[in-house]
Every structure is written in structure tokens, then in C-alpha cells.
Coordinates of C-alpha atoms in Angstrom, one line a residue:
M471 CA 10.8 -39.5 -41.4
N472 CA 14.5 -39.9 -40.0
H473 CA 14.2 -42.8 -37.4
H474 CA 15.2 -42.1 -33.7
N475 CA 18.5 -44.0 -32.8
S476 CA 16.8 -45.5 -29.5
T477 CA 19.7 -46.3 -26.7
G478 CA 19.5 -49.9 -25.8
N479 CA 16.8 -51.0 -28.3
Q480 CA 19.0 -51.8 -31.5
F481 CA 21.4 -54.5 -30.4
K482 CA 18.3 -56.4 -28.3
Q483 CA 16.5 -57.0 -31.5
G484 CA 16.5 -60.8 -32.4
P485 CA 16.1 -62.2 -36.0
K486 CA 12.3 -61.9 -35.9
E487 CA 12.0 -58.5 -35.0
L488 CA 14.5 -57.2 -36.9
Q489 CA 12.5 -59.2 -39.9
L490 CA 9.2 -57.5 -38.6
M491 CA 10.7 -54.2 -38.3
A492 CA 11.9 -54.2 -41.8
E493 CA 8.7 -55.4 -43.1
G494 CA 6.5 -52.7 -41.0
E495 CA 8.7 -49.7 -42.3
S496 CA 8.2 -51.0 -45.9
Y497 CA 4.6 -50.6 -45.6
Y498 CA 5.0 -47.2 -43.6
K499 CA 6.7 -45.5 -46.4
K500 CA 4.5 -46.6 -49.1
G501 CA 1.6 -45.4 -47.3
N502 CA 3.5 -42.4 -46.7
H503 CA 4.4 -41.6 -50.2
T504 CA 1.3 -42.8 -52.0
K505 CA -1.3 -40.1 -52.5
D506 CA -4.5 -42.6 -53.1
K507 CA -6.5 -42.4 -49.9
K508 CA -7.2 -46.2 -50.0
E509 CA -3.6 -47.3 -50.4
K510 CA -2.5 -44.8 -47.8
L511 CA -5.1 -46.4 -45.6
H512 CA -4.4 -50.1 -46.7
Y513 CA -0.6 -49.8 -46.0
Y514 CA -1.0 -48.2 -42.4
Q515 CA -2.9 -50.8 -41.4
K516 CA -0.7 -53.2 -42.4
A517 CA 2.2 -51.5 -41.0
E518 CA 0.0 -51.3 -37.9
T519 CA -0.7 -54.9 -37.7
V520 CA 3.3 -55.7 -37.8
F521 CA 4.5 -52.6 -35.4
K522 CA 2.2 -54.1 -33.0
E523 CA 3.3 -57.7 -33.2
V524 CA 7.1 -56.3 -32.6
L525 CA 5.7 -54.7 -29.6
E526 CA 4.3 -58.2 -28.4
I527 CA 7.8 -59.5 -28.8
N528 CA 9.9 -56.5 -27.4
P529 CA 7.8 -54.1 -25.4
Q530 CA 10.5 -52.1 -25.2
N531 CA 10.8 -51.3 -28.7
S532 CA 10.7 -47.6 -28.9
E533 CA 11.0 -47.5 -32.7
A534 CA 8.0 -49.6 -33.3
A535 CA 6.2 -47.5 -30.9
F536 CA 7.2 -43.9 -32.7
L537 CA 6.0 -45.4 -36.0
L538 CA 2.6 -46.4 -34.5
G539 CA 2.3 -43.0 -33.1
N540 CA 3.3 -41.3 -36.3
I541 CA 0.7 -43.6 -38.1
Y542 CA -1.8 -42.2 -36.1
Y543 CA -1.1 -38.8 -36.1
N544 CA -1.2 -39.0 -39.7
L545 CA -4.6 -40.5 -40.1
C546 CA -5.8 -37.6 -37.3
Q547 CA -6.5 -40.9 -34.6
V548 CA -5.5 -38.0 -32.0
D549 CA -5.8 -40.1 -28.7
K550 CA -4.1 -43.2 -30.3
G551 CA -1.5 -41.3 -31.6
I552 CA -0.6 -39.3 -28.3
T553 CA -0.7 -43.3 -26.5
Y554 CA 2.3 -44.1 -28.3
F555 CA 4.2 -41.2 -28.1
R556 CA 3.6 -41.5 -24.7
K557 CA 5.0 -45.0 -24.8
V558 CA 7.9 -44.2 -26.4
L559 CA 8.9 -41.8 -23.6
E560 CA 8.4 -44.3 -21.5
I561 CA 11.1 -46.6 -23.3
D562 CA 13.1 -43.5 -24.3
S563 CA 12.7 -40.3 -22.3
E564 CA 15.5 -38.7 -24.5
H565 CA 13.5 -39.1 -27.6
T566 CA 13.2 -35.7 -29.1
E567 CA 10.6 -36.3 -32.1
A568 CA 8.4 -38.3 -30.2
A569 CA 8.3 -35.0 -27.7
I570 CA 7.9 -33.2 -30.3
C571 CA 5.2 -34.8 -31.9
L572 CA 3.4 -35.3 -28.2
S573 CA 3.6 -31.7 -27.6
V574 CA 2.0 -30.7 -30.9
L575 CA -1.1 -33.4 -30.5
Y576 CA -1.0 -31.7 -26.7
N577 CA -1.8 -28.4 -28.2
D578 CA -4.2 -28.8 -31.1
I579 CA -6.7 -30.9 -28.5
G580 CA -6.0 -27.5 -26.4
L581 CA -3.7 -28.9 -23.5
Y582 CA -1.5 -25.7 -23.9
Q583 CA -0.2 -26.3 -20.2
E584 CA 0.9 -29.8 -21.0
A585 CA 2.4 -28.7 -24.3
K586 CA 4.1 -25.9 -23.1
T587 CA 5.4 -28.0 -20.2
L588 CA 7.2 -30.8 -22.5
F589 CA 8.1 -27.8 -24.9
N590 CA 10.4 -26.7 -21.7
E591 CA 11.5 -30.2 -21.0
V592 CA 13.0 -30.9 -25.0
N593 CA 14.3 -27.2 -24.6
K594 CA 16.8 -28.0 -21.8
K595 CA 17.5 -31.7 -23.1
V596 CA 18.6 -29.8 -26.3
K597 CA 20.8 -27.2 -24.4
H598 CA 22.1 -30.3 -22.4
H599 CA 23.3 -31.6 -25.6
G600 CA 25.2 -28.7 -26.3
R601 CA 23.1 -26.9 -29.4
E602 CA 21.9 -23.5 -28.4
S603 CA 18.6 -22.7 -28.1
S604 CA 16.1 -20.0 -26.5
Y605 CA 12.6 -20.5 -24.3
W606 CA 9.9 -22.1 -25.3
N607 CA 6.6 -20.3 -25.0
I608 CA 3.4 -21.3 -26.4
D609 CA 1.0 -21.0 -23.5
R610 CA -1.6 -18.8 -25.5
E611 CA -4.7 -20.1 -26.7
A612 CA -5.0 -20.7 -30.6
G613 CA -8.7 -18.8 -31.0
N614 CA -11.5 -20.9 -32.9
L615 CA -9.3 -23.3 -34.8
G616 CA -7.9 -25.1 -32.0
I617 CA -4.4 -25.0 -33.2
D618 CA -1.1 -23.8 -31.6
T619 CA -0.3 -20.4 -32.1
Y620 CA 3.5 -20.7 -31.7
S621 CA 4.2 -17.3 -29.4
G622 CA 1.5 -15.3 -31.2
S623 CA 3.5 -15.5 -34.3
I624 CA 0.2 -17.5 -35.7
G625 CA -2.6 -15.7 -34.5
I626 CA -6.5 -16.5 -35.4
S627 CA -8.6 -13.2 -36.1
E628 CA -12.4 -13.5 -35.5
A629 CA -14.4 -14.8 -37.8
G630 CA -15.6 -12.4 -40.6
S631 CA -12.9 -10.1 -39.8
E632 CA -10.8 -8.9 -42.8
T633 CA -7.7 -11.1 -43.5
Q634 CA -4.6 -10.8 -42.4
E635 CA -0.9 -11.3 -43.6
L636 CA 0.9 -14.4 -43.0
A637 CA 4.0 -13.9 -44.2
P638 CA 5.2 -15.0 -47.0
M639 CA 1.8 -16.1 -48.0
Q640 CA -2.0 -14.7 -48.0
S641 CA -4.8 -16.7 -47.8
T642 CA -8.1 -15.4 -49.3
S643 CA -10.1 -18.3 -47.5
L644 CA -8.8 -18.1 -43.5
P645 CA -8.6 -15.8 -41.2
L646 CA -5.0 -15.7 -40.6
P647 CA -3.0 -14.1 -38.1
A648 CA -2.3 -10.7 -36.5
E649 CA 1.0 -10.3 -34.8
D650 CA 0.5 -9.9 -31.1
P651 CA 3.2 -7.0 -30.0
N652 CA 3.3 -8.4 -26.3
A653 CA 4.0 -11.8 -27.3
S654 CA 7.5 -14.0 -26.8
P655 CA 9.5 -14.5 -29.4
L656 CA 9.3 -17.7 -31.6
M657 CA 11.5 -20.3 -30.4
N658 CA 15.2 -19.5 -32.9
D659 CA 16.2 -22.9 -32.8
P660 CA 16.5 -24.3 -36.7
Y661 CA 16.8 -27.8 -35.7
I662 CA 13.4 -27.9 -33.8
N663 CA 11.8 -25.6 -35.5
K664 CA 12.5 -27.9 -39.0
K665 CA 11.2 -30.8 -36.9
F666 CA 8.0 -28.7 -36.8
A667 CA 7.6 -27.4 -40.1
F668 CA 7.9 -30.7 -41.5
K669 CA 5.0 -32.3 -39.2
H670 CA 3.1 -29.3 -40.4
Y671 CA 3.8 -30.0 -44.2
E672 CA 2.6 -33.5 -43.6
L673 CA -0.4 -32.6 -42.0
G674 CA -1.1 -30.0 -44.6
D675 CA -0.5 -33.2 -47.6
L676 CA -2.7 -35.3 -45.9
Y677 CA -5.5 -32.2 -45.4
F678 CA -5.0 -32.0 -49.2
T679 CA -5.2 -35.2 -49.9
Y680 CA -8.6 -35.8 -48.1
D681 CA -9.4 -32.3 -50.1
R682 CA -9.8 -30.4 -47.0
Y683 CA -8.4 -27.2 -48.7
D684 CA -8.9 -24.5 -46.2
E685 CA -6.9 -26.9 -43.0
A686 CA -4.2 -27.8 -45.7
L687 CA -3.3 -24.1 -46.7
F688 CA -3.0 -23.0 -42.6
E689 CA -0.4 -26.2 -42.2
Y690 CA 1.6 -25.4 -45.1
N691 CA 1.5 -21.8 -44.2
K692 CA 2.8 -22.6 -40.6
S693 CA 5.5 -25.0 -41.9
I694 CA 6.6 -22.2 -44.4
R695 CA 6.8 -19.7 -41.1
L696 CA 9.0 -22.3 -38.9
D697 CA 11.1 -23.2 -42.2
S698 CA 11.2 -20.7 -44.7
S699 CA 13.7 -22.8 -46.8
N700 CA 10.6 -25.4 -47.7
L701 CA 10.1 -24.2 -51.1
D702 CA 8.1 -27.1 -51.9
A703 CA 5.3 -26.0 -49.0
R704 CA 5.1 -22.9 -51.0
I705 CA 4.4 -24.9 -54.5
Q706 CA 1.5 -26.9 -52.1
V707 CA 0.1 -23.4 -51.4
A708 CA -0.6 -22.5 -55.0
K709 CA -2.0 -25.7 -55.4
V710 CA -4.5 -24.9 -52.5
Y711 CA -5.3 -21.6 -54.3
A712 CA -5.7 -23.3 -57.7
K713 CA -8.0 -26.1 -56.2
K714 CA -10.2 -23.4 -54.5
G715 CA -10.5 -21.6 -57.8
Y716 CA -8.3 -18.7 -57.3
I717 CA -5.9 -19.2 -60.2
A718 CA -5.1 -15.4 -59.9
K719 CA -3.7 -15.8 -56.8
S720 CA -2.0 -19.2 -57.7
T721 CA -0.2 -17.8 -60.7
E722 CA 1.4 -14.8 -58.3
E723 CA 2.5 -17.4 -55.7
L724 CA 4.5 -19.1 -58.3
K725 CA 5.8 -16.6 -60.0
R726 CA 6.9 -14.7 -56.7
L727 CA 9.1 -17.8 -56.2
K728 CA 10.3 -18.6 -59.3
N729 CA 11.6 -15.1 -59.2
E730 CA 12.9 -15.2 -55.7
F731 CA 14.4 -18.8 -56.5
P732 CA 15.5 -18.4 -60.3
N733 CA 17.4 -22.2 -60.0
F734 CA 14.1 -23.8 -58.1
L735 CA 12.8 -25.6 -61.4
P736 CA 9.8 -27.3 -60.0
A737 CA 8.5 -23.7 -59.4
R738 CA 8.5 -23.1 -63.1
T739 CA 7.3 -26.0 -63.8
A740 CA 4.0 -26.1 -61.5
L741 CA 3.5 -22.3 -63.1
G742 CA 3.3 -24.1 -66.2
I743 CA 1.1 -26.5 -65.5
L744 CA -1.2 -24.0 -64.2
Y745 CA -1.1 -21.8 -67.4
Y746 CA -1.6 -24.8 -69.4
G747 CA -4.7 -26.0 -67.4
N748 CA -5.7 -22.2 -67.9
G749 CA -5.4 -22.4 -71.7
Q750 CA -2.2 -20.3 -71.7
V751 CA -0.5 -22.9 -74.1
V752 CA 2.5 -20.7 -74.9
E753 CA 3.1 -19.4 -71.8
A754 CA 3.1 -22.7 -70.3
Q755 CA 5.7 -23.9 -73.0
S756 CA 8.0 -21.3 -72.2
E757 CA 8.1 -22.2 -68.4
W758 CA 8.6 -25.7 -69.2
Q759 CA 11.5 -24.9 -71.7
K760 CA 13.2 -22.4 -69.5
V761 CA 13.3 -25.5 -67.0
L762 CA 14.8 -27.6 -69.9
S763 CA 17.6 -24.8 -70.9
K764 CA 18.8 -25.0 -67.4
D765 CA 18.5 -28.7 -66.9
P766 CA 18.5 -30.6 -70.5
G767 CA 17.5 -34.0 -68.4
N768 CA 14.7 -32.8 -66.3
K769 CA 12.3 -35.8 -67.4
E770 CA 9.1 -34.1 -66.1
A771 CA 9.2 -30.5 -68.0
A772 CA 10.4 -32.6 -71.0
M773 CA 7.4 -34.7 -70.7
Y774 CA 4.9 -32.0 -70.2
L775 CA 6.3 -29.8 -73.4
H776 CA 5.8 -33.1 -75.5
L777 CA 2.7 -33.6 -74.7
S778 CA 1.4 -30.0 -74.9
S779 CA 3.2 -29.8 -78.2
N780 CA 1.0 -32.9 -79.6
A781 CA -2.0 -32.1 -78.4
T782 CA -1.4 -28.3 -80.1
E783 CA -0.7 -30.3 -83.3
T784 CA -3.6 -32.3 -83.0
K785 CA -5.9 -29.2 -82.6
I786 CA -4.6 -27.9 -85.5
D787 CA -4.6 -31.1 -87.7
H788 CA -8.4 -31.1 -86.7

């Protein structure tokens, strides 16, 4: 998470406040990085306690309020997330990240007009600061999942209808979008789009952690739509397919990714893992060997290759 530098905040912090912020940020980062559900909740709760103490010392600390909002956002506690993102904007109306997070939450709970209004305000500020930006238009309702549609670029087809293409991925489990020819184009500001994409990627990870694979797939695909350079999201899509038992689809996605980006080695590593789990040992080892030929110091590929070789030798010995 990129921390927003709030004007006026940084120079008013006393030693105790600075110490608590460092402690809280440490817990927050640990909560973000762990995949263990109990650990994640444990660290987030510790960070929550510390940031609330910071706000008791200095109610104008926008960074503490922002990180609290993020904690609640990540835990899907929408009401609390909205409360703290609003607080951030009361303290610092120029806090773009908080405005984006708040507008996403508004749209997720169906407050489409509020989301649109906030988007337009952010867009004006972006223009004011000298970066090119196009008009934000997110006023279509999101259908049966209650998720934003980004000006029609992501829609929800009716239940039971044929699955639609969501470039560059296609889901076999969710009703996915049909393009709306009358919709306004998606905002083309790459800076803002990347921030949205990151949030959807984070939300996808959260859903994935809690085995909610349909929602995870939807969020990862939205992240890809907004930021096609996020290749990690495409790997996550393949992982979701594998978790849902669509091994052929998962394999197809990883093959496509490695062919499109031959130097993106995590795709080959992931494909090797998928092959190995499916009993295709030779194919798996081939992928990991190719990774090592391009990056001899790749510890992950070396580890998998070593373990698979040992396992094969053990089977032969028996």
C-alpha cells in the first residue's frame, strides 16, 4: 500500500504518535502478507488497536484513519470502512486513495450516485494537478452481484445465460459481461485505473483466502480489465480454475500467459506446479528447467525441480 503524504500531518506528530504509527504499520503489513486466516485477523486486530490509540492522541492523523479504513475494507466490514474513509476525507480532502476506496465501497453497496459524484470530484482534482484524465461515468447498476460495472465494460448477464467473454479471461462458473454499445468508455487515466485494479486484486486475494472462488475470479478479472500489465492476477485466475477443478482451463490460461510473455517466469513455474499435481512429472520438470535456463538463481524453480527429482527417484527405488 502506498502511503499518502497528508499535508500538515507529518510535522505535528510527537514521539509517541510516531512510535505507535510505526508499530501499527508493522502489524498492518504482516496482516497483508500472511495467507493464514487466523494470523491475518490477529495482526489486523493488533493494528486496529494501535491506530485507534493514535487517533485518540491526534484525531487529525489521516494516515491512521486511512489504514483503519483499509483494514475494515480487507475484512469486508463495509460500514466501518466507509466511516474511516469518510474521516480521512474530512481531515484531508485531497486524499485520492481514500476517495477511490470510498467510491468502490459506495458502488459495492449500491450507492451508485454517491460513487459517481465522488469519482467526478476525484477526476476534477486529478485534472487540477496537471494529469490528463477522461470523464468518470459509473452510473449503471451492477445486476445481481451488486458490483460496479465501470461504464458497462463489466456487466452481469442474467442467471443461467450463456457465459460471456471477459477479455482476456473467460469464466466457466460465473455469468460474465456482455458489452454495452451505448455505454460511455471506461476512464482512461492509467494512474487511477491501476489503483482500482490493485484494490480488486486485493479483494480477490481475500476471497481466495476464504475459499470463495467465484468472487475471487470475478475480482481478479476486473483487476486485469483495469490493468492488463498485472500478470500476477492472471496467474491467480489460473489458480482459481484449478481450485474449482477446471484443470484444463487452468493449464490453458498459464500456457497462454507464458506464450504471450516468455520472460515472465512465474507463469512457467506455476504451470510446472499444475503439471506436477496432475501427475505430468516430465512436463513439470521441463517447465522448471526452462525457468532455470533463463534464471539460474531462481530458488523456487530449483526447489520444485529438486523435490520432484527426489520423489521420482524414490518411486523408482520402490
